[in-house]
Amino acid sequence: MPDPQQPWYTPGPPQQPVPGNPYASDGARVQGHGAPPPHGGGGGTPPGRRRFGRGPVVAAVVALVLVVVAGGVYAATDRGRGEPAKPVAKKSPGPSATASPSSAPPAGGPELSHIPTTAEVAAARKPGEAAAWIADDRTDIPKQINKVHDLWIVGDTAVQALYRKVTAHRLSDGAEVWSVTLPSAVCETPANPTPDGKVVVFRHERPDNERSNLCNQMQLIDLKTGKQGWSKELDEPGDEDDTFIVQSAISGDVLSVARGQRTVTYRMGDGSRLYKVPSEKKGACFPDDVAGGTARLMVSYSCMVSMDRSKNYGQVRELDPRTGKVLWRYRTKTGWSFGSLISMDPVVFTVYNNEDTAKDWRITVLDPGGKHRVTFDARGKGFEECAGTGSGGGIQPCRGASVGKNLIMLGGQNQVGAYDVKTGKFLWGIKDNRMRTLYPLRAEDGNAMRVYEAAGPSSPGRTFLMGPRGAGTETEVVKHPAATARWEYEMSMGHTADVNGRLVLTPTQVSGDEHRKPVREARMLSFAPGSP
């Protein structure tokens, strides 16, 4: 039970702010300098499913629910075409074989003019600090903000796409295991691979960097080996203009692709088309985004029935991935839209008010049959949707939020907390006045959660456990090294993955202009207790 007598947690002097930038009806039968990155990627691609500033005609503003549930204890204390290239297997002793050599690091850690090697990081490690590695990548990228795509953990590797390159790094030491260079820039990736480690990445039609470059080339890649499989072009007749912005998801062995006002599914095995997800109400309700990651397929619908956005609404449906059969559907309250999916099982997602898309949002939970269980308002505790990143760039994932062991865990700048998944009741949490971003990584035994506290401008982050006794009872489990703090700070609000206690971090964007920042940006950073 929460302990209302716990003291407020005040962890030292505050630092300077980081620069940068109601009731749902039951349906029939369901990352640099700490600032949230802009949605959209390199190659001049327009932003993805971005809800801020949408007009009532340009995009459907869809609906969903609210039931205000509060309570609990909150202890205040201080998110082209062309033939496929062959994979290049590279074996290296560490993640930074191309980094410029240097002598022993100075007292404060390695110099900041280059990405330190694993050996340099180890030499600067202080007693009690975690083992760490930083992955460097000297690949030439455009002198602009380039999107770093979804982070995939496959076996003992962490894999990610940036610009034209897909790279796998070994989890134990960050060494590059394999890489694939594609003919044009990657413009979309699904959040999760197949159970056997395959994905389809989407790349631009042409190798140039112009905004008119379509995102319409599909390429299968085996993430275990880097071997490429089938490739094809999105071939729906008459819809070329709808391939500037593409969203994708993998559900078992089925790939779903949403673009414009249509969604189509394909077999992962050979890329053959399965079925088209139908629109409804003479096209007024159309499938606009997809989510997967398990054998389940979720499709969100925008129902743009009026020029008045307050009269529009949305749906979310679960489909049988192989047949397209609707297993259940959930209709939102008029005037509300589907935001981001937090969890597939149980189904937990955000919704937002069409007339106040930036601030008025809720969290909704459905039961296994797709019926409404609870909707609650987390704004009273100061939480922002998806840790301040909002609902953009696709409905999955919702960064800074997770579900596990009957807890809905929310993070963000200055705070982290847990809600009961069945009731929506607030259980416990902490606030932090040091302008730090706190990420819930996973629930542990239903009585605690593992939390990542991002680095500050001049101090490292940490990983800790906290539970129902709230503030002042945190237990530090991984002490991040001071020597990597500057690069860790650059990855604030980035991608995170917890792999059996090892934390993997990457940015969501990197600049191709090496003179833009005093610290050259790294591709990946990892911490683990004990020796590497």
Short mmCIF file of C-alpha atoms in Angstrom, two decimals:
data_model
loop_
_atom_site.label_atom_id
_atom_site.label_comp_id
_atom_site.label_asym_id
_atom_site.label_seq_id
_atom_site.Cartn_x
_atom_site.Cartn_y
_atom_site.Cartn_z
CA MET A 1 0.00 0.00 0.00
CA PRO A 2 1.22 3.55 -0.62
CA ASP A 3 2.71 5.28 2.39
CA PRO A 4 1.37 8.85 2.68
CA GLN A 5 4.06 9.75 5.19
CA GLN A 6 7.01 9.41 2.81
CA PRO A 7 9.15 12.59 2.66
CA TRP A 8 9.60 14.60 -0.48
CA TYR A 9 12.73 13.72 -2.40
CA THR A 10 15.04 16.70 -2.99
CA PRO A 11 18.18 15.54 -4.81
CA GLY A 12 20.37 18.60 -4.64
CA PRO A 13 20.33 21.97 -6.41
CA PRO A 14 18.24 22.27 -9.58
CA GLN A 15 20.08 22.46 -12.89
CA GLN A 16 19.38 24.79 -15.76
CA PRO A 17 16.48 23.75 -18.03
CA VAL A 18 17.47 21.69 -21.02
CA PRO A 19 17.59 23.86 -24.17
CA GLY A 20 15.64 22.98 -27.29
CA ASN A 21 13.28 23.26 -28.60
CA PRO A 22 -16.38 12.02 -20.98
CA TYR A 23 -17.26 8.57 -21.69
CA ALA A 24 -16.53 6.28 -24.56
CA SER A 25 -19.30 4.17 -26.02
CA ASP A 26 -18.65 0.45 -26.16
CA GLY A 27 -18.30 -0.70 -29.72
CA ALA A 28 -19.65 -3.82 -31.29
CA ARG A 29 -16.96 -6.28 -31.24
CA VAL A 30 -10.66 -4.59 -29.48
CA GLN A 31 15.99 12.33 -28.81
CA GLY A 32 19.23 15.60 -28.76
CA HIS A 33 19.64 17.98 -25.88
CA GLY A 34 16.59 16.75 -24.10
CA ALA A 35 14.04 18.29 -26.46
CA PRO A 36 11.41 16.12 -28.14
CA PRO A 37 12.62 15.45 -31.70
CA PRO A 38 10.65 16.70 -34.67
CA HIS A 39 8.58 13.97 -36.26
CA GLY A 40 9.66 13.05 -39.71
CA GLY A 41 13.02 11.96 -40.94
CA GLY A 42 15.94 12.56 -43.16
CA GLY A 43 15.74 12.95 -46.86
CA GLY A 44 13.32 15.85 -46.51
CA THR A 45 10.43 13.56 -45.73
CA PRO A 46 7.38 15.39 -44.40
CA PRO A 47 6.41 14.54 -40.82
CA GLY A 48 4.34 11.46 -40.07
CA ARG A 49 0.96 11.13 -38.38
CA ARG A 50 1.28 14.41 -36.55
CA ARG A 51 -1.79 15.62 -34.72
CA PHE A 52 -0.75 19.14 -33.77
CA GLY A 53 -2.21 21.85 -35.99
CA ARG A 54 -4.27 19.52 -38.11
CA GLY A 55 -7.14 21.09 -40.06
CA PRO A 56 -10.53 19.39 -40.18
CA VAL A 57 -10.12 18.49 -43.86
CA VAL A 58 -6.41 17.81 -44.26
CA ALA A 59 -6.51 14.90 -41.83
CA ALA A 60 -9.20 13.19 -39.85
CA VAL A 61 -9.40 14.16 -36.26
CA VAL A 62 -10.74 11.18 -34.42
CA ALA A 63 -12.45 10.61 -31.16
CA LEU A 64 -12.13 8.94 -27.85
CA VAL A 65 -13.21 9.12 -24.31
CA LEU A 66 -12.54 10.35 -20.90
CA VAL A 67 -13.40 9.32 -17.40
CA VAL A 68 -11.53 11.24 -14.76
CA VAL A 69 -10.08 8.89 -12.19
CA ALA A 70 -7.68 10.16 -9.57
CA GLY A 71 -6.55 9.37 -6.08
CA GLY A 72 -3.63 7.58 -4.54
CA VAL A 73 -0.50 9.02 -3.03
CA TYR A 74 1.88 11.16 -5.07
CA ALA A 75 5.07 12.03 -3.27
CA ALA A 76 6.62 15.09 -4.86
CA THR A 77 10.40 15.16 -5.30
CA ASP A 78 12.46 16.43 -7.44
CA ARG A 79 10.93 11.05 -22.91
CA GLY A 80 15.44 4.60 -55.18
CA ARG A 81 15.32 2.00 -56.82
CA GLY A 82 18.25 -0.27 -57.63
CA GLU A 83 19.56 -3.70 -56.85
CA PRO A 84 19.89 -4.49 -53.15
CA ALA A 85 23.38 -4.23 -51.79
CA LYS A 86 25.01 -7.19 -50.16
CA PRO A 87 25.49 -7.09 -46.41
CA VAL A 88 28.98 -6.25 -45.27
CA ALA A 89 30.05 -8.29 -42.31
CA LYS A 90 32.50 -6.44 -40.11
CA LYS A 91 34.30 -7.81 -37.11
CA SER A 92 35.96 -5.33 -34.85
CA PRO A 93 37.38 -5.39 -31.33
CA GLY A 94 35.08 -2.62 -30.18
CA PRO A 95 32.44 -0.16 -31.26
CA SER A 96 34.82 2.62 -32.16
CA ALA A 97 37.46 1.15 -34.42
CA THR A 98 37.36 4.30 -36.54
CA ALA A 99 37.67 6.74 -33.65
CA SER A 100 40.90 8.72 -33.60
CA PRO A 101 43.51 7.20 -31.31
CA SER A 102 44.32 8.93 -28.08
CA SER A 103 46.45 8.49 -25.03
CA ALA A 104 45.08 7.76 -21.58
CA PRO A 105 41.98 9.86 -20.89
CA PRO A 106 42.24 12.91 -18.66
CA ALA A 107 40.91 12.84 -15.12
CA GLY A 108 37.39 13.81 -16.18
CA GLY A 109 37.16 11.09 -18.81
CA PRO A 110 38.08 10.89 -22.50
CA GLU A 111 38.28 14.04 -24.61
CA LEU A 112 35.10 15.13 -26.31
CA SER A 113 36.58 15.67 -29.79
CA HIS A 114 35.91 12.06 -30.73
CA ILE A 115 33.72 9.15 -29.68
CA PRO A 116 35.69 7.25 -27.02
CA THR A 117 36.57 3.62 -27.55
CA THR A 118 35.43 0.87 -25.21
CA ALA A 119 38.97 0.79 -23.79
CA GLU A 120 38.91 4.53 -23.09
CA VAL A 121 35.54 4.31 -21.37
CA ALA A 122 36.78 1.39 -19.26
CA ALA A 123 39.95 3.28 -18.31
CA ALA A 124 37.90 6.25 -17.09
CA ARG A 125 35.43 4.09 -15.16
CA LYS A 126 35.22 4.85 -11.45
CA PRO A 127 34.49 2.36 -8.65
CA GLY A 128 30.82 1.34 -8.61
CA GLU A 129 30.10 2.65 -12.08
CA ALA A 130 28.50 0.52 -14.78
CA ALA A 131 30.39 -1.04 -17.64
CA ALA A 132 29.62 0.94 -20.79
CA TRP A 133 30.30 1.15 -24.50
CA ILE A 134 29.59 3.74 -27.18
CA ALA A 135 29.03 2.83 -30.82
CA ASP A 136 30.55 5.20 -33.35
CA ASP A 137 29.56 5.50 -37.00
CA ARG A 138 31.55 7.58 -39.47
CA THR A 139 29.07 7.06 -42.33
CA ASP A 140 28.61 10.25 -44.33
CA ILE A 141 25.06 11.53 -43.92
CA PRO A 142 23.34 14.68 -45.27
CA LYS A 143 24.04 17.95 -43.50
CA GLN A 144 20.58 18.12 -41.97
CA ILE A 145 18.60 16.53 -39.16
CA ASN A 146 18.45 12.81 -39.98
CA LYS A 147 15.97 10.47 -38.36
CA VAL A 148 17.30 7.49 -36.40
CA HIS A 149 14.70 4.76 -36.85
CA ASP A 150 13.26 2.13 -34.51
CA LEU A 151 15.59 0.18 -32.23
CA TRP A 152 15.33 -3.62 -32.62
CA ILE A 153 16.82 -6.14 -30.19
CA VAL A 154 17.44 -9.45 -31.98
CA GLY A 155 19.39 -12.17 -30.19
CA ASP A 156 22.59 -10.64 -28.88
CA THR A 157 22.46 -7.57 -31.14
CA ALA A 158 20.85 -4.15 -31.28
CA VAL A 159 19.89 -3.12 -34.82
CA GLN A 160 18.87 0.23 -36.24
CA ALA A 161 18.59 2.17 -39.50
CA LEU A 162 20.03 5.61 -40.19
CA TYR A 163 19.96 7.22 -43.63
CA ARG A 164 20.93 4.44 -46.11
CA LYS A 165 22.52 2.07 -43.61
CA VAL A 166 21.11 -0.65 -41.36
CA THR A 167 23.60 -1.73 -38.69
CA ALA A 168 23.75 -4.42 -36.00
CA HIS A 169 25.85 -3.88 -32.87
CA ARG A 170 26.77 -6.62 -30.42
CA LEU A 171 25.14 -6.04 -27.06
CA SER A 172 28.10 -7.17 -24.99
CA ASP A 173 30.62 -4.66 -26.35
CA GLY A 174 29.00 -2.57 -29.10
CA ALA A 175 31.11 -4.06 -31.90
CA GLU A 176 29.57 -3.80 -35.36
CA VAL A 177 28.46 -7.31 -36.35
CA TRP A 178 27.07 -6.51 -39.81
CA SER A 179 25.80 -3.61 -41.86
CA VAL A 180 23.77 -3.17 -45.04
CA THR A 181 23.96 -0.11 -47.26
CA LEU A 182 20.84 0.56 -49.32
CA PRO A 183 20.51 2.51 -52.61
CA SER A 184 18.44 5.27 -50.98
CA ALA A 185 17.55 6.54 -47.53
CA VAL A 186 15.31 4.59 -45.17
CA CYS A 187 12.08 6.51 -44.59
CA GLU A 188 9.98 4.12 -42.44
CA THR A 189 10.49 1.08 -40.22
CA PRO A 190 8.04 -1.02 -38.19
CA ALA A 191 8.39 -0.82 -34.42
CA ASN A 192 8.99 -4.58 -34.08
CA PRO A 193 10.40 -7.42 -36.22
CA THR A 194 8.88 -10.87 -36.78
CA PRO A 195 9.41 -13.49 -34.06
CA ASP A 196 12.31 -14.90 -36.09
CA GLY A 197 13.97 -11.51 -36.51
CA LYS A 198 12.96 -10.22 -39.95
CA VAL A 199 11.73 -6.75 -40.90
CA VAL A 200 10.71 -4.83 -43.97
CA VAL A 201 12.27 -1.40 -44.18
CA PHE A 202 10.87 1.29 -46.46
CA ARG A 203 13.20 3.51 -48.42
CA HIS A 204 12.88 6.43 -50.77
CA GLU A 205 12.31 5.89 -54.47
CA ARG A 206 15.37 7.94 -55.52
CA PRO A 207 18.83 8.40 -54.00
CA ASP A 208 18.45 12.18 -53.90
CA ASN A 209 17.39 14.18 -50.89
CA GLU A 210 14.43 16.13 -52.26
CA ARG A 211 11.03 16.45 -50.62
CA SER A 212 9.26 14.99 -53.66
CA ASN A 213 11.02 11.66 -53.10
CA LEU A 214 8.40 8.96 -52.49
CA CYS A 215 8.65 6.46 -49.64
CA ASN A 216 7.59 3.46 -51.72
CA GLN A 217 10.37 0.84 -51.84
CA MET A 218 10.06 -2.20 -49.55
CA GLN A 219 13.06 -4.35 -48.60
CA LEU A 220 13.08 -7.47 -46.42
CA ILE A 221 16.12 -7.83 -44.14
CA ASP A 222 17.02 -10.70 -41.81
CA LEU A 223 18.21 -8.89 -38.69
CA LYS A 224 20.15 -11.93 -37.46
CA THR A 225 22.48 -11.97 -40.46
CA GLY A 226 21.97 -8.79 -42.50
CA LYS A 227 20.94 -10.87 -45.49
CA GLN A 228 18.42 -9.20 -47.78
CA GLY A 229 15.35 -10.96 -49.13
CA TRP A 230 12.56 -9.82 -51.43
CA SER A 231 12.06 -6.23 -52.46
CA LYS A 232 9.13 -4.57 -54.19
CA GLU A 233 7.45 -1.25 -54.78
CA LEU A 234 4.22 -0.24 -53.16
CA ASP A 235 2.03 -0.78 -56.17
CA GLU A 236 -1.46 0.43 -55.41
CA PRO A 237 -2.66 2.07 -58.65
CA GLY A 238 -3.34 5.79 -58.58
CA ASP A 239 -2.07 6.47 -55.07
CA GLU A 240 1.51 7.62 -55.60
CA ASP A 241 0.88 10.88 -53.77
CA ASP A 242 -0.02 8.86 -50.67
CA THR A 243 3.45 7.36 -50.35
CA PHE A 244 5.18 10.41 -48.97
CA ILE A 245 4.08 9.37 -45.47
CA VAL A 246 3.94 5.64 -44.73
CA GLN A 247 3.31 3.76 -41.47
CA SER A 248 3.96 0.04 -41.04
CA ALA A 249 3.61 -2.76 -38.50
CA ILE A 250 4.42 -6.46 -38.32
CA SER A 251 1.97 -8.93 -36.76
CA GLY A 252 3.46 -12.44 -36.75
CA ASP A 253 4.17 -13.14 -40.43
CA VAL A 254 1.99 -10.30 -41.77
CA LEU A 255 3.13 -6.81 -42.76
CA SER A 256 0.55 -4.00 -42.66
CA VAL A 257 1.15 -0.73 -44.50
CA ALA A 258 -0.94 2.41 -43.98
CA ARG A 259 -0.67 5.47 -46.19
CA GLY A 260 -3.14 8.20 -47.01
CA GLN A 261 -6.59 6.77 -46.52
CA ARG A 262 -5.80 3.11 -47.20
CA THR A 263 -4.18 0.16 -45.48
CA VAL A 264 -2.92 -3.00 -47.22
CA THR A 265 -1.37 -6.18 -45.81
CA TYR A 266 1.37 -8.41 -47.26
CA ARG A 267 2.94 -11.79 -46.50
CA MET A 268 6.31 -11.37 -44.87
CA GLY A 269 7.51 -14.57 -46.57
CA ASP A 270 7.34 -13.34 -50.16
CA GLY A 271 5.81 -9.85 -50.16
CA SER A 272 2.62 -10.98 -51.85
CA ARG A 273 -0.49 -8.96 -51.11
CA LEU A 274 -3.08 -10.40 -48.74
CA TYR A 275 -5.99 -7.95 -48.50
CA LYS A 276 -6.98 -4.31 -48.33
CA VAL A 277 -8.53 -3.02 -45.12
CA PRO A 278 -11.85 -1.45 -46.19
CA SER A 279 -13.08 2.07 -45.55
CA GLU A 280 -16.59 2.74 -44.28
CA LYS A 281 -19.34 5.35 -44.60
CA LYS A 282 -18.48 5.95 -48.27
CA GLY A 283 -14.88 6.61 -47.37
CA ALA A 284 -15.55 9.01 -44.50
CA CYS A 285 -14.11 6.43 -42.05
CA PHE A 286 -10.74 5.25 -43.31
CA PRO A 287 -7.90 3.12 -41.83
CA ASP A 288 -5.03 5.52 -41.24
CA ASP A 289 -2.50 3.69 -39.06
CA VAL A 290 -1.46 0.24 -37.84
CA ALA A 291 0.20 -1.38 -34.83
CA GLY A 292 1.71 -4.83 -34.26
CA GLY A 293 4.61 -6.36 -32.40
CA THR A 294 2.83 -9.58 -31.51
CA ALA A 295 0.57 -11.88 -33.51
CA ARG A 296 -2.12 -9.21 -33.10
CA LEU A 297 -2.98 -6.45 -35.60
CA MET A 298 -4.57 -3.19 -34.52
CA VAL A 299 -5.87 -0.65 -37.03
CA SER A 300 -6.91 2.89 -36.13
CA TYR A 301 -9.63 4.64 -38.13
CA SER A 302 -10.29 8.33 -38.65
CA CYS A 303 -13.94 9.18 -39.22
CA MET A 304 -14.07 12.61 -40.83
CA VAL A 305 -17.80 13.04 -41.16
CA SER A 306 -17.92 16.84 -40.88
CA MET A 307 -15.95 20.00 -41.54
CA ASP A 308 -16.52 20.67 -37.85
CA ARG A 309 -13.78 18.70 -36.07
CA SER A 310 -15.86 18.50 -32.91
CA LYS A 311 -18.22 16.15 -34.78
CA ASN A 312 -15.55 13.76 -36.03
CA TYR A 313 -14.51 10.63 -34.20
CA GLY A 314 -12.40 7.50 -34.55
CA GLN A 315 -12.24 3.75 -34.13
CA VAL A 316 -9.70 1.13 -33.22
CA ARG A 317 -10.13 -2.44 -34.40
CA GLU A 318 -8.39 -5.73 -33.92
CA LEU A 319 -8.17 -7.76 -37.13
CA ASP A 320 -7.15 -11.34 -37.75
CA PRO A 321 -3.80 -10.57 -39.46
CA ARG A 322 -4.08 -13.32 -42.07
CA THR A 323 -7.71 -12.87 -43.09
CA GLY A 324 -8.62 -9.29 -42.17
CA LYS A 325 -11.66 -10.46 -40.20
CA VAL A 326 -12.73 -7.87 -37.63
CA LEU A 327 -12.44 -9.43 -34.17
CA TRP A 328 -13.79 -6.37 -32.38
CA ARG A 329 -14.11 -2.63 -32.85
CA TYR A 330 -14.21 0.27 -30.44
CA ARG A 331 -15.74 3.64 -31.36
CA THR A 332 -14.51 6.79 -29.72
CA LYS A 333 -16.66 9.52 -28.28
CA THR A 334 -17.57 12.16 -30.85
CA GLY A 335 -15.00 14.95 -30.84
CA TRP A 336 -12.11 12.71 -29.71
CA SER A 337 -9.33 10.96 -31.65
CA PHE A 338 -7.08 7.95 -31.24
CA GLY A 339 -3.60 9.02 -30.16
CA SER A 340 -0.89 6.43 -29.51
CA LEU A 341 -0.89 2.77 -28.53
CA ILE A 342 0.84 2.11 -25.22
CA SER A 343 0.18 -1.64 -24.99
CA MET A 344 -1.21 -4.41 -27.21
CA ASP A 345 -2.03 -6.76 -24.33
CA PRO A 346 -3.92 -5.40 -22.52
CA VAL A 347 -5.01 -2.79 -25.06
CA VAL A 348 -4.06 0.61 -23.62
CA PHE A 349 -3.90 3.80 -25.68
CA THR A 350 -4.10 7.57 -25.51
CA VAL A 351 -6.90 9.71 -26.92
CA TYR A 352 -7.12 13.45 -27.45
CA ASN A 353 -9.73 16.16 -27.86
CA ASN A 354 -10.02 17.36 -31.46
CA GLU A 355 -10.45 20.95 -30.31
CA ASP A 356 -7.44 20.98 -27.98
CA THR A 357 -5.04 18.49 -29.54
CA ALA A 358 -1.95 19.64 -27.68
CA LYS A 359 -3.16 19.51 -24.08
CA ASP A 360 -6.48 17.68 -23.64
CA TRP A 361 -5.73 13.95 -23.62
CA ARG A 362 -6.62 10.78 -21.66
CA ILE A 363 -5.61 7.12 -21.34
CA THR A 364 -8.14 4.39 -22.18
CA VAL A 365 -8.01 0.69 -21.29
CA LEU A 366 -10.08 -1.99 -23.03
CA ASP A 367 -10.88 -5.50 -21.84
CA PRO A 368 -9.87 -8.56 -23.95
CA GLY A 369 -13.10 -8.32 -25.95
CA GLY A 370 -12.54 -4.68 -26.91
CA LYS A 371 -15.06 -3.23 -24.48
CA HIS A 372 -14.32 -0.12 -22.47
CA ARG A 373 -12.82 -0.83 -19.07
CA VAL A 374 -11.64 2.57 -17.84
CA THR A 375 -10.49 5.98 -19.05
CA PHE A 376 -8.49 8.25 -16.78
CA ASP A 377 -6.84 11.63 -16.80
CA ALA A 378 -3.10 11.68 -15.94
CA ARG A 379 -2.76 15.43 -16.42
CA GLY A 380 -3.63 16.09 -12.80
CA LYS A 381 -0.30 14.54 -11.84
CA GLY A 382 1.49 16.58 -14.50
CA PHE A 383 2.05 13.84 -17.08
CA GLU A 384 2.21 14.69 -20.77
CA GLU A 385 1.15 12.34 -23.56
CA CYS A 386 3.96 9.90 -24.42
CA ALA A 387 6.40 11.75 -22.13
CA GLY A 388 5.91 14.99 -24.02
CA THR A 389 6.43 13.62 -27.53
CA GLY A 390 2.68 13.70 -28.21
CA SER A 391 0.90 11.52 -30.72
CA GLY A 392 2.97 11.81 -33.86
CA GLY A 393 5.05 9.80 -36.29
CA GLY A 394 2.67 6.84 -36.09
CA ILE A 395 0.52 5.34 -33.36
CA GLN A 396 3.32 3.06 -32.14
CA PRO A 397 5.34 3.30 -30.00
CA CYS A 398 4.31 5.75 -27.26
CA ARG A 399 7.68 6.69 -25.78
CA GLY A 400 7.94 7.13 -22.04
CA ALA A 401 4.98 4.86 -21.29
CA SER A 402 4.67 1.11 -20.74
CA VAL A 403 2.39 -1.53 -19.26
CA GLY A 404 3.27 -4.59 -17.21
CA LYS A 405 2.09 -6.65 -14.23
CA ASN A 406 -1.17 -4.69 -13.88
CA LEU A 407 0.61 -1.32 -13.92
CA ILE A 408 0.43 1.51 -16.43
CA MET A 409 3.75 3.31 -16.03
CA LEU A 410 4.18 6.88 -17.24
CA GLY A 411 7.31 9.00 -17.40
CA GLY A 412 8.40 12.36 -18.65
CA GLN A 413 10.33 15.41 -17.61
CA ASN A 414 10.68 15.56 -13.84
CA GLN A 415 8.42 12.62 -12.96
CA VAL A 416 7.44 8.98 -13.20
CA GLY A 417 4.44 7.16 -11.76
CA ALA A 418 2.25 4.06 -11.82
CA TYR A 419 -1.51 3.62 -12.33
CA ASP A 420 -3.67 0.54 -11.79
CA VAL A 421 -4.51 -0.94 -15.20
CA LYS A 422 -7.95 -2.13 -14.08
CA THR A 423 -9.17 0.95 -12.25
CA GLY A 424 -7.03 3.82 -13.57
CA LYS A 425 -6.26 4.78 -9.98
CA PHE A 426 -2.93 6.50 -9.36
CA LEU A 427 -0.76 4.35 -7.11
CA TRP A 428 2.63 5.96 -6.51
CA GLY A 429 5.31 8.08 -8.14
CA ILE A 430 7.97 10.73 -7.71
CA LYS A 431 8.75 14.17 -9.02
CA ASP A 432 12.24 15.57 -9.57
CA ASN A 433 13.10 19.25 -9.78
CA ARG A 434 16.38 18.77 -11.68
CA MET A 435 14.89 18.92 -15.19
CA ARG A 436 15.59 15.24 -15.79
CA THR A 437 13.58 12.92 -18.02
CA LEU A 438 12.43 9.74 -16.29
CA TYR A 439 11.56 6.63 -18.34
CA PRO A 440 9.76 3.62 -16.88
CA LEU A 441 11.55 0.60 -18.35
CA ARG A 442 9.57 -2.34 -16.95
CA ALA A 443 7.49 -3.52 -14.01
CA GLU A 444 9.07 -5.88 -11.53
CA ASP A 445 6.90 -8.24 -9.49
CA GLY A 446 3.96 -5.83 -9.64
CA ASN A 447 5.39 -3.96 -6.66
CA ALA A 448 8.17 -1.98 -8.29
CA MET A 449 9.32 -0.57 -11.57
CA ARG A 450 12.73 -0.11 -13.12
CA VAL A 451 13.28 3.51 -14.14
CA TYR A 452 15.88 5.21 -16.31
CA GLU A 453 16.78 8.73 -15.28
CA ALA A 454 18.36 10.50 -18.26
CA ALA A 455 21.62 12.40 -17.96
CA GLY A 456 21.91 16.10 -17.30
CA PRO A 457 24.13 18.55 -19.20
CA SER A 458 27.16 17.69 -17.07
CA SER A 459 26.22 14.66 -15.00
CA PRO A 460 25.35 11.05 -15.86
CA GLY A 461 21.99 9.38 -15.61
CA ARG A 462 21.17 6.32 -13.56
CA THR A 463 18.88 3.29 -13.44
CA PHE A 464 16.91 2.69 -10.26
CA LEU A 465 14.03 0.73 -8.76
CA MET A 466 11.10 2.29 -6.97
CA GLY A 467 7.87 0.93 -5.53
CA PRO A 468 4.73 1.72 -3.56
CA ARG A 469 6.59 3.48 -0.74
CA GLY A 470 7.38 6.19 -3.28
CA ALA A 471 9.82 9.04 -2.93
CA GLY A 472 12.97 8.54 -0.93
CA THR A 473 12.92 4.74 -1.25
CA GLU A 474 14.57 4.42 -4.66
CA THR A 475 17.28 1.79 -5.02
CA GLU A 476 19.99 2.50 -7.57
CA VAL A 477 20.75 -0.62 -9.62
CA VAL A 478 23.03 0.79 -12.33
CA LYS A 479 25.29 3.78 -11.74
CA HIS A 480 26.05 5.29 -15.12
CA PRO A 481 29.67 6.39 -15.65
CA ALA A 482 30.63 10.04 -15.62
CA ALA A 483 32.93 9.52 -18.62
CA THR A 484 29.98 8.98 -20.97
CA ALA A 485 27.66 11.64 -19.53
CA ARG A 486 27.99 14.10 -22.43
CA TRP A 487 26.99 11.50 -25.03
CA GLU A 488 24.25 10.16 -22.79
CA TYR A 489 22.83 13.67 -22.50
CA GLU A 490 22.78 13.96 -26.30
CA MET A 491 20.45 10.93 -26.35
CA SER A 492 17.85 12.37 -24.00
CA MET A 493 14.28 11.70 -25.20
CA GLY A 494 15.69 9.00 -27.50
CA HIS A 495 15.02 5.31 -28.04
CA THR A 496 15.53 3.06 -25.01
CA ALA A 497 15.63 -0.72 -24.57
CA ASP A 498 16.07 -2.76 -21.43
CA VAL A 499 17.65 -6.16 -22.20
CA ASN A 500 17.98 -8.34 -19.10
CA GLY A 501 19.23 -5.39 -17.06
CA ARG A 502 21.36 -3.88 -19.82
CA LEU A 503 20.19 -0.46 -20.96
CA VAL A 504 20.61 0.51 -24.63
CA LEU A 505 20.14 4.13 -25.70
CA THR A 506 20.10 5.79 -29.09
CA PRO A 507 19.08 9.25 -30.29
CA THR A 508 16.00 9.75 -32.45
CA GLN A 509 17.87 12.08 -34.77
CA VAL A 510 21.44 13.04 -35.62
CA SER A 511 22.87 15.97 -37.52
CA GLY A 512 25.03 15.47 -40.59
CA ASP A 513 26.77 18.78 -39.86
CA GLU A 514 29.77 17.90 -37.71
CA HIS A 515 30.29 21.56 -36.86
CA ARG A 516 26.78 22.00 -35.48
CA LYS A 517 27.55 20.72 -31.99
CA PRO A 518 30.65 20.75 -29.77
CA VAL A 519 30.20 17.05 -29.06
CA ARG A 520 30.11 14.69 -32.02
CA GLU A 521 27.01 12.54 -31.81
CA ALA A 522 27.27 8.82 -31.14
CA ARG A 523 24.98 6.19 -32.61
CA MET A 524 24.38 4.00 -29.58
CA LEU A 525 25.24 3.82 -25.89
CA SER A 526 24.83 0.96 -23.45
CA PHE A 527 25.23 0.35 -19.71
CA ALA A 528 25.33 -2.87 -17.73
CA PRO A 529 26.32 -3.65 -14.16
CA GLY A 530 29.62 -5.50 -13.81
CA SER A 531 32.36 -5.94 -16.36
CA PRO A 532 31.66 -6.03 -20.09
#
